[in-house]
Coordinates of C-alpha atoms in Angstrom, one line a residue:
Chain A
X7 CA -12.6 -20.0 11.2
X8 CA -13.2 -18.3 7.8
X9 CA -9.9 -19.0 6.4
X10 CA -8.2 -16.0 4.3
X11 CA -6.0 -18.7 2.3
X12 CA -7.3 -19.5 -1.2
X13 CA -6.0 -22.1 -3.8
X14 CA -6.3 -22.0 -7.1
X15 CA -5.6 -25.1 -9.1
X16 CA -6.4 -25.9 -12.5
X17 CA -7.1 -30.1 -13.2
X18 CA -10.6 -31.9 -13.6
X19 CA -12.2 -30.8 -11.1
X20 CA -14.4 -27.3 -9.9
X21 CA -17.3 -25.8 -10.7
X22 CA -15.4 -23.5 -13.0
X23 CA -14.5 -24.0 -17.1
X24 CA -11.6 -22.7 -18.3
X25 CA -12.3 -20.9 -21.7
X26 CA -8.6 -19.6 -21.9
X27 CA -5.5 -18.9 -21.1
X28 CA -3.9 -15.4 -22.3
X29 CA 0.1 -15.0 -21.7
X30 CA -0.2 -11.2 -21.4
X31 CA 3.1 -10.5 -20.3
X32 CA 5.9 -12.9 -19.4
X33 CA 5.7 -17.1 -19.2
X34 CA 1.9 -18.5 -19.3
X35 CA -0.2 -21.1 -17.5
X36 CA -1.1 -24.3 -19.2
X37 CA -5.1 -24.6 -20.9
X38 CA -7.3 -27.2 -18.6
X39 CA -10.0 -28.4 -18.4
X40 CA -11.4 -26.9 -15.2
X41 CA -10.8 -24.7 -11.9
X42 CA -11.2 -25.5 -8.4
X43 CA -11.0 -23.2 -5.7
X44 CA -10.4 -24.4 -2.6
X45 CA -9.0 -23.5 1.3
X46 CA -6.5 -26.5 1.4
X47 CA -3.8 -27.3 -0.5
X48 CA -5.0 -30.1 -4.0
X49 CA -4.0 -33.4 -3.5
X50 CA -1.2 -33.2 -6.2
X51 CA -2.1 -34.3 -8.9
X52 CA -3.4 -31.0 -9.7
X53 CA -1.7 -29.3 -13.5
X54 CA -1.0 -25.6 -11.8
X55 CA -2.3 -23.7 -9.0
X56 CA -1.9 -20.8 -7.7
X57 CA -2.9 -19.4 -3.9
X58 CA -3.3 -16.0 -2.6
X59 CA -4.2 -14.9 0.7
X60 CA -7.1 -11.8 1.5
X61 CA -5.8 -9.0 3.3
X62 CA -6.0 -5.3 4.5
X63 CA -5.9 -2.3 1.9
X64 CA -3.2 -1.3 0.9
X65 CA -3.7 2.2 -0.8
X66 CA -7.1 2.2 -0.5
X67 CA -8.8 5.4 1.5
X68 CA -11.5 5.8 3.7
X69 CA -13.5 8.0 1.6
X70 CA -12.6 5.4 -1.6
X71 CA -13.8 2.2 0.6
X72 CA -17.0 3.5 2.1
X73 CA -17.7 3.9 -2.2
X74 CA -16.9 1.0 -3.1
X75 CA -18.8 -0.9 -0.2
X76 CA -21.9 1.6 -1.1
X77 CA -22.2 0.4 -4.7
X78 CA -20.2 -3.1 -5.4
X79 CA -22.4 -6.5 -5.0
X80 CA -20.9 -10.0 -3.2
X81 CA -19.6 -12.8 -5.7
X82 CA -21.5 -15.5 -6.2
X83 CA -24.5 -14.3 -7.9
X84 CA -26.8 -15.8 -10.0
X85 CA -26.3 -14.5 -12.9
X86 CA -22.5 -14.1 -12.7
X87 CA -21.3 -16.9 -14.8
X88 CA -18.4 -15.9 -16.3
X89 CA -15.3 -15.3 -13.9
X90 CA -11.2 -14.1 -15.2
X91 CA -8.5 -14.6 -12.4
X92 CA -5.4 -12.6 -13.3
X93 CA -2.1 -13.0 -11.5
X94 CA 0.2 -10.3 -11.6
X95 CA 3.5 -10.4 -10.5
X96 CA 5.4 -6.7 -10.0
X97 CA 9.0 -5.5 -10.7
X98 CA 10.7 -5.2 -8.5
X99 CA 11.7 -1.2 -8.8
X100 CA 8.1 -1.0 -7.5
X101 CA 8.5 -2.8 -4.7
X102 CA 11.7 -0.5 -3.7
X103 CA 9.2 2.2 -4.1
X104 CA 8.1 4.2 -1.3
X105 CA 4.4 3.5 0.3
X106 CA 3.2 7.3 -0.8
X107 CA 5.0 7.0 -4.3
X108 CA 3.4 3.6 -4.4
X109 CA 0.1 5.5 -4.1
X110 CA 0.8 8.0 -5.9
X111 CA 0.9 5.9 -9.1
X112 CA -1.6 3.6 -8.4
X113 CA -4.5 6.1 -7.8
X114 CA -3.4 9.9 -8.6
X115 CA -1.7 8.8 -12.5
X116 CA -3.2 5.3 -13.0
X117 CA -6.9 5.6 -11.5
X118 CA -6.8 2.0 -10.5
X119 CA -9.8 2.6 -7.8
X120 CA -11.9 5.1 -9.7
X121 CA -11.4 3.4 -12.9
X122 CA -12.7 -0.1 -11.1
X123 CA -15.5 1.6 -9.6
X124 CA -16.8 3.2 -13.1
X125 CA -17.5 -0.9 -13.4
X126 CA -19.5 -1.5 -10.4
X127 CA -21.6 -3.3 -9.7
X128 CA -21.5 -5.2 -13.1
X129 CA -18.3 -6.5 -12.5
X130 CA -17.4 -8.0 -9.1
X131 CA -13.9 -7.8 -8.1
X132 CA -11.3 -9.5 -5.3
X133 CA -8.4 -9.0 -4.7
X134 CA -5.6 -12.2 -3.1
X135 CA -1.9 -11.5 -2.2
X136 CA 1.2 -13.7 -2.8
X137 CA 4.1 -11.8 -2.4
X138 CA 4.1 -12.8 1.7
X139 CA 3.0 -15.8 1.4
X140 CA 6.7 -16.9 1.1
X141 CA 10.0 -16.2 -0.7
X142 CA 9.1 -17.8 -4.1
X143 CA 5.9 -17.1 -5.3
X144 CA 5.4 -16.8 -8.9
X145 CA 3.4 -13.9 -8.8
X146 CA 2.3 -11.1 -6.6
X147 CA -1.8 -10.7 -6.5
X148 CA -4.1 -12.5 -8.1
X149 CA -7.5 -10.7 -9.1
X150 CA -10.4 -12.5 -9.5
X151 CA -13.7 -10.8 -11.4
X152 CA -17.2 -11.7 -11.8
X153 CA -20.0 -10.5 -14.1
X154 CA -22.6 -11.9 -16.3
X155 CA -22.0 -12.9 -20.0
X156 CA -23.6 -9.8 -21.6
X157 CA -21.0 -7.7 -19.1
X158 CA -17.8 -9.2 -20.9
X159 CA -17.1 -6.1 -23.5
X160 CA -17.2 -3.8 -20.4
X161 CA -15.0 -6.0 -18.6
X162 CA -12.7 -5.9 -21.6
X163 CA -12.6 -2.3 -21.7
X164 CA -12.0 -2.2 -18.4
X165 CA -8.6 -4.5 -18.8
X166 CA -8.0 -1.8 -21.7
X167 CA -8.1 0.8 -19.7
X168 CA -5.9 -0.2 -16.5
X169 CA -3.5 -2.2 -18.9
X170 CA -2.7 1.7 -20.6
X171 CA -2.0 2.6 -17.3
X172 CA 1.1 4.0 -15.4
X173 CA 1.1 1.4 -13.3
X174 CA 0.5 -1.5 -15.6
X175 CA 4.3 -0.2 -16.8
X176 CA 5.5 -1.7 -13.8
X177 CA 3.8 -5.5 -14.6
X178 CA 6.6 -7.9 -14.6
X179 CA 4.3 -11.2 -15.5
X180 CA 0.1 -11.4 -16.4
X181 CA -1.5 -14.1 -17.1
X182 CA -5.3 -13.9 -17.9
X183 CA -7.7 -17.3 -17.3
X184 CA -11.1 -16.7 -18.6
X185 CA -13.8 -19.1 -16.6
X186 CA -17.3 -20.1 -17.4
X187 CA -19.7 -21.3 -14.2
Chain B
X140 CA 19.1 -16.2 -4.2
X141 CA 19.0 -14.1 -0.5
X142 CA 16.2 -15.3 1.4
X143 CA 13.4 -12.5 2.4
X144 CA 12.1 -14.9 5.3
X145 CA 13.8 -16.0 8.5
X146 CA 13.1 -18.1 11.2
X147 CA 14.0 -17.3 14.9
X148 CA 14.4 -20.9 16.9
X149 CA 14.3 -21.0 20.6
X150 CA 16.2 -23.5 22.0
X151 CA 20.2 -25.1 22.5
X152 CA 21.1 -23.6 19.5
X153 CA 22.5 -20.2 18.0
X154 CA 24.9 -16.9 18.5
X155 CA 22.2 -15.0 20.9
X156 CA 21.6 -16.5 24.3
X157 CA 18.1 -15.1 25.6
X158 CA 18.4 -13.1 29.0
X159 CA 14.7 -13.0 29.4
X160 CA 11.4 -12.9 27.8
X161 CA 8.6 -10.6 28.9
X162 CA 4.7 -11.0 28.4
X163 CA 4.2 -7.0 27.4
X164 CA -0.1 -7.7 26.1
X165 CA -1.1 -11.3 26.0
X166 CA 0.5 -14.9 26.2
X167 CA 4.2 -14.9 26.5
X168 CA 6.2 -17.3 25.2
X169 CA 8.6 -19.6 27.3
X170 CA 11.9 -18.7 28.6
X171 CA 14.8 -20.9 26.6
X172 CA 18.8 -20.9 26.1
X173 CA 19.3 -19.7 23.2
X174 CA 17.4 -18.2 20.1
X175 CA 18.2 -19.4 16.0
X176 CA 17.9 -17.5 13.1
X177 CA 17.7 -19.1 9.4
X178 CA 16.3 -19.1 6.6
X179 CA 14.8 -22.6 6.3
X180 CA 12.3 -24.1 9.1
X181 CA 14.0 -25.7 12.2
X182 CA 14.5 -29.6 12.4
X183 CA 11.5 -30.3 14.4
X184 CA 13.1 -30.6 17.9
X185 CA 12.4 -26.7 19.0
X186 CA 10.7 -24.9 22.1
X187 CA 8.8 -22.5 19.6
X188 CA 10.1 -20.8 16.2
X189 CA 8.0 -17.2 15.1
X190 CA 9.0 -16.8 11.4
X191 CA 8.5 -13.9 8.9
X192 CA 9.5 -12.3 5.8
X193 CA 11.4 -8.5 4.8
X194 CA 8.7 -6.7 2.4
X195 CA 8.1 -3.8 0.8
X196 CA 7.6 -0.8 3.1
X197 CA 4.0 -0.2 4.2
X198 CA 3.8 3.1 5.5
X199 CA 7.3 5.3 4.7
X200 CA 6.9 8.3 2.5
X201 CA 9.9 9.1 -0.3
X202 CA 11.1 12.0 2.3
X203 CA 11.1 9.6 5.3
X204 CA 13.1 7.2 4.0
X205 CA 15.7 8.7 2.2
X206 CA 16.3 10.3 5.9
X207 CA 16.3 6.6 7.1
X208 CA 18.6 5.7 4.6
X209 CA 21.1 8.4 5.8
X210 CA 21.0 7.5 9.1
X211 CA 21.0 4.2 10.2
X212 CA 23.7 1.3 9.5
X213 CA 24.0 -2.3 9.4
X214 CA 22.8 -5.3 11.5
X215 CA 25.6 -6.7 12.9
X216 CA 27.8 -4.0 14.1
X217 CA 30.9 -5.4 16.4
X218 CA 29.2 -3.4 18.9
X219 CA 25.7 -4.7 18.5
X220 CA 26.5 -7.7 21.6
X221 CA 22.3 -7.0 22.7
X222 CA 19.5 -7.4 20.6
X223 CA 15.8 -7.7 21.6
X224 CA 12.8 -9.2 18.7
X225 CA 9.6 -8.4 19.6
X226 CA 7.1 -10.2 17.7
X227 CA 3.7 -8.2 18.0
X228 CA -0.2 -8.9 17.0
X229 CA -3.0 -5.8 16.1
X230 CA -6.0 -6.4 16.1
X231 CA -8.9 -7.0 13.8
X232 CA -9.9 -3.7 14.0
X233 CA -6.8 -2.3 13.2
X234 CA -6.8 -4.7 10.4
X235 CA -10.1 -3.4 8.7
X236 CA -9.0 0.9 8.8
X237 CA -7.8 1.7 5.6
X238 CA -4.5 2.7 4.6
X239 CA -4.7 6.4 5.3
X240 CA -6.3 6.1 9.1
X241 CA -3.6 4.0 9.5
X242 CA -0.8 6.0 8.1
X243 CA -2.7 8.9 10.2
X244 CA -2.7 6.5 13.3
X245 CA 1.0 5.0 12.4
X246 CA 3.0 8.5 12.0
X247 CA 1.2 11.7 12.2
X248 CA -0.5 11.4 15.7
X249 CA 2.4 8.0 17.4
X250 CA 5.0 9.3 15.3
X251 CA 6.5 5.8 14.5
X252 CA 8.9 6.4 12.5
X253 CA 10.0 10.2 13.9
X254 CA 10.6 8.4 17.1
X255 CA 12.8 5.6 16.0
X256 CA 15.0 7.8 13.8
X257 CA 15.6 10.2 17.0
X258 CA 17.5 6.7 18.3
X259 CA 19.3 6.0 15.0
X260 CA 22.6 5.5 14.3
X261 CA 22.6 3.5 17.6
X262 CA 19.7 1.6 18.3
X263 CA 19.2 -0.4 14.5
X264 CA 16.0 -1.9 13.5
X265 CA 14.8 -4.5 10.9
X266 CA 10.9 -5.3 10.3
X267 CA 9.7 -8.9 9.9
X268 CA 6.5 -9.2 8.6
X269 CA 3.8 -12.5 9.8
X270 CA 0.5 -11.8 8.8
X271 CA 0.0 -12.8 5.1
X272 CA 3.0 -15.5 5.6
X273 CA -1.0 -17.8 6.6
X274 CA -4.1 -18.1 7.9
X275 CA -3.4 -18.6 11.6
X276 CA -0.2 -17.1 12.3
X277 CA 0.2 -16.1 15.7
X278 CA 1.9 -12.9 15.5
X279 CA 1.5 -9.8 13.1
X280 CA 4.9 -8.4 12.7
X281 CA 8.5 -9.3 14.2
X282 CA 11.0 -6.2 15.1
X283 CA 14.6 -7.1 15.5
X284 CA 16.9 -4.3 17.4
X285 CA 20.5 -4.0 17.7
X286 CA 22.5 -1.9 20.2
X287 CA 25.6 -1.8 22.3
X288 CA 25.0 -2.9 25.8
X289 CA 25.5 0.9 26.8
X290 CA 22.1 1.9 24.9
X291 CA 19.7 -0.2 27.0
X292 CA 18.3 3.0 28.6
X293 CA 17.8 4.6 25.7
X294 CA 17.1 1.7 23.6
X295 CA 13.8 1.0 26.5
X296 CA 13.0 5.0 26.6
X297 CA 12.3 4.3 23.0
X298 CA 10.4 1.6 23.8
X299 CA 7.9 3.2 26.9
X300 CA 7.9 6.2 24.0
X301 CA 6.0 4.1 21.5
X302 CA 4.0 2.2 23.7
X303 CA 2.1 5.4 25.0
X304 CA 1.8 6.0 21.5
X305 CA -2.1 5.7 20.4
X306 CA -0.7 3.5 17.5
X307 CA -0.5 1.1 20.8
X308 CA -3.9 0.6 21.9
X309 CA -4.9 -1.2 18.8
X310 CA -1.8 -4.0 20.1
X311 CA -3.4 -7.1 20.9
X312 CA -0.5 -9.0 21.4
X313 CA 3.4 -7.9 22.4
X314 CA 6.2 -10.5 23.3
X315 CA 10.0 -9.2 24.5
X316 CA 12.7 -11.3 24.2
X317 CA 15.9 -10.1 24.9
X318 CA 19.2 -11.7 23.7
X319 CA 22.8 -11.0 24.3
X320 CA 25.5 -12.3 22.0

């Protein structure tokens, strides 16, 4: 079975070199040499590890989903030498909102999906969920972005657009882990 | 911290006696003496254990939520001597549907929330999520119902209504664990 759960482990192993770790909101993570992605938990000599699970979509409509499928390309393209892992935790206030209110903030007010869609297929994206893996997860989501080095400026613009949105006022902790293959 | 994660363990301990275990769809679970509910995993001598986590609402709108809050009462009422635990797994087809399509089936077509609401406050209900606890969970949800013995016929009617809905055509496995305090 193709495991939905992945571990992102910082240490001395893995195909991704860590170029930078930036504290965006709240407590950051230490800068280490490499990031290793595995489907089994790390052996225990890691500096830090994050875990996330691929799950069903929470806000995407049928129409948005078919547009995404049409525009997006797979991870692992030969040109995608840069990646960025962004763990995020949202506030308790966010999680207490009803589904329709979260959707409204996420898309109608913050244009989360349609903003990301403008950067497809150049900037590929995959979402992992953490919040319901257990009681005490440090983050709610991990988002993985992959692109060619020439797209870095556009990626930075994408981040600025998202961070200026109403949705981001519900972000409690955010770290940016910049990687190179 | 009030743990969101609970374990439902069948064996010889716990305040709930198991009256019956019914296989509704797919593989059942063995009938044991008692069900114990804990926030820590069982020691290891259990017959079977289920785990689930309380999480944000996935389909409830702001209006539905305020109606629910107004009508519902807490778990643990002195009269609520009967409980039923219903673990459910949905099909892969369900999880591949977009959020708007799942909501449409769940409420506009199957009237899941409004059906449950008609039985409030008599039949109290709490939902636990399992699907994103790990890669290989046997169920997607656990629903806990509590009511006084005099409400059992109405509870059975509630179950029949839900099981006749379009949403239930996406149910892959369902077990009914009838309990008495």
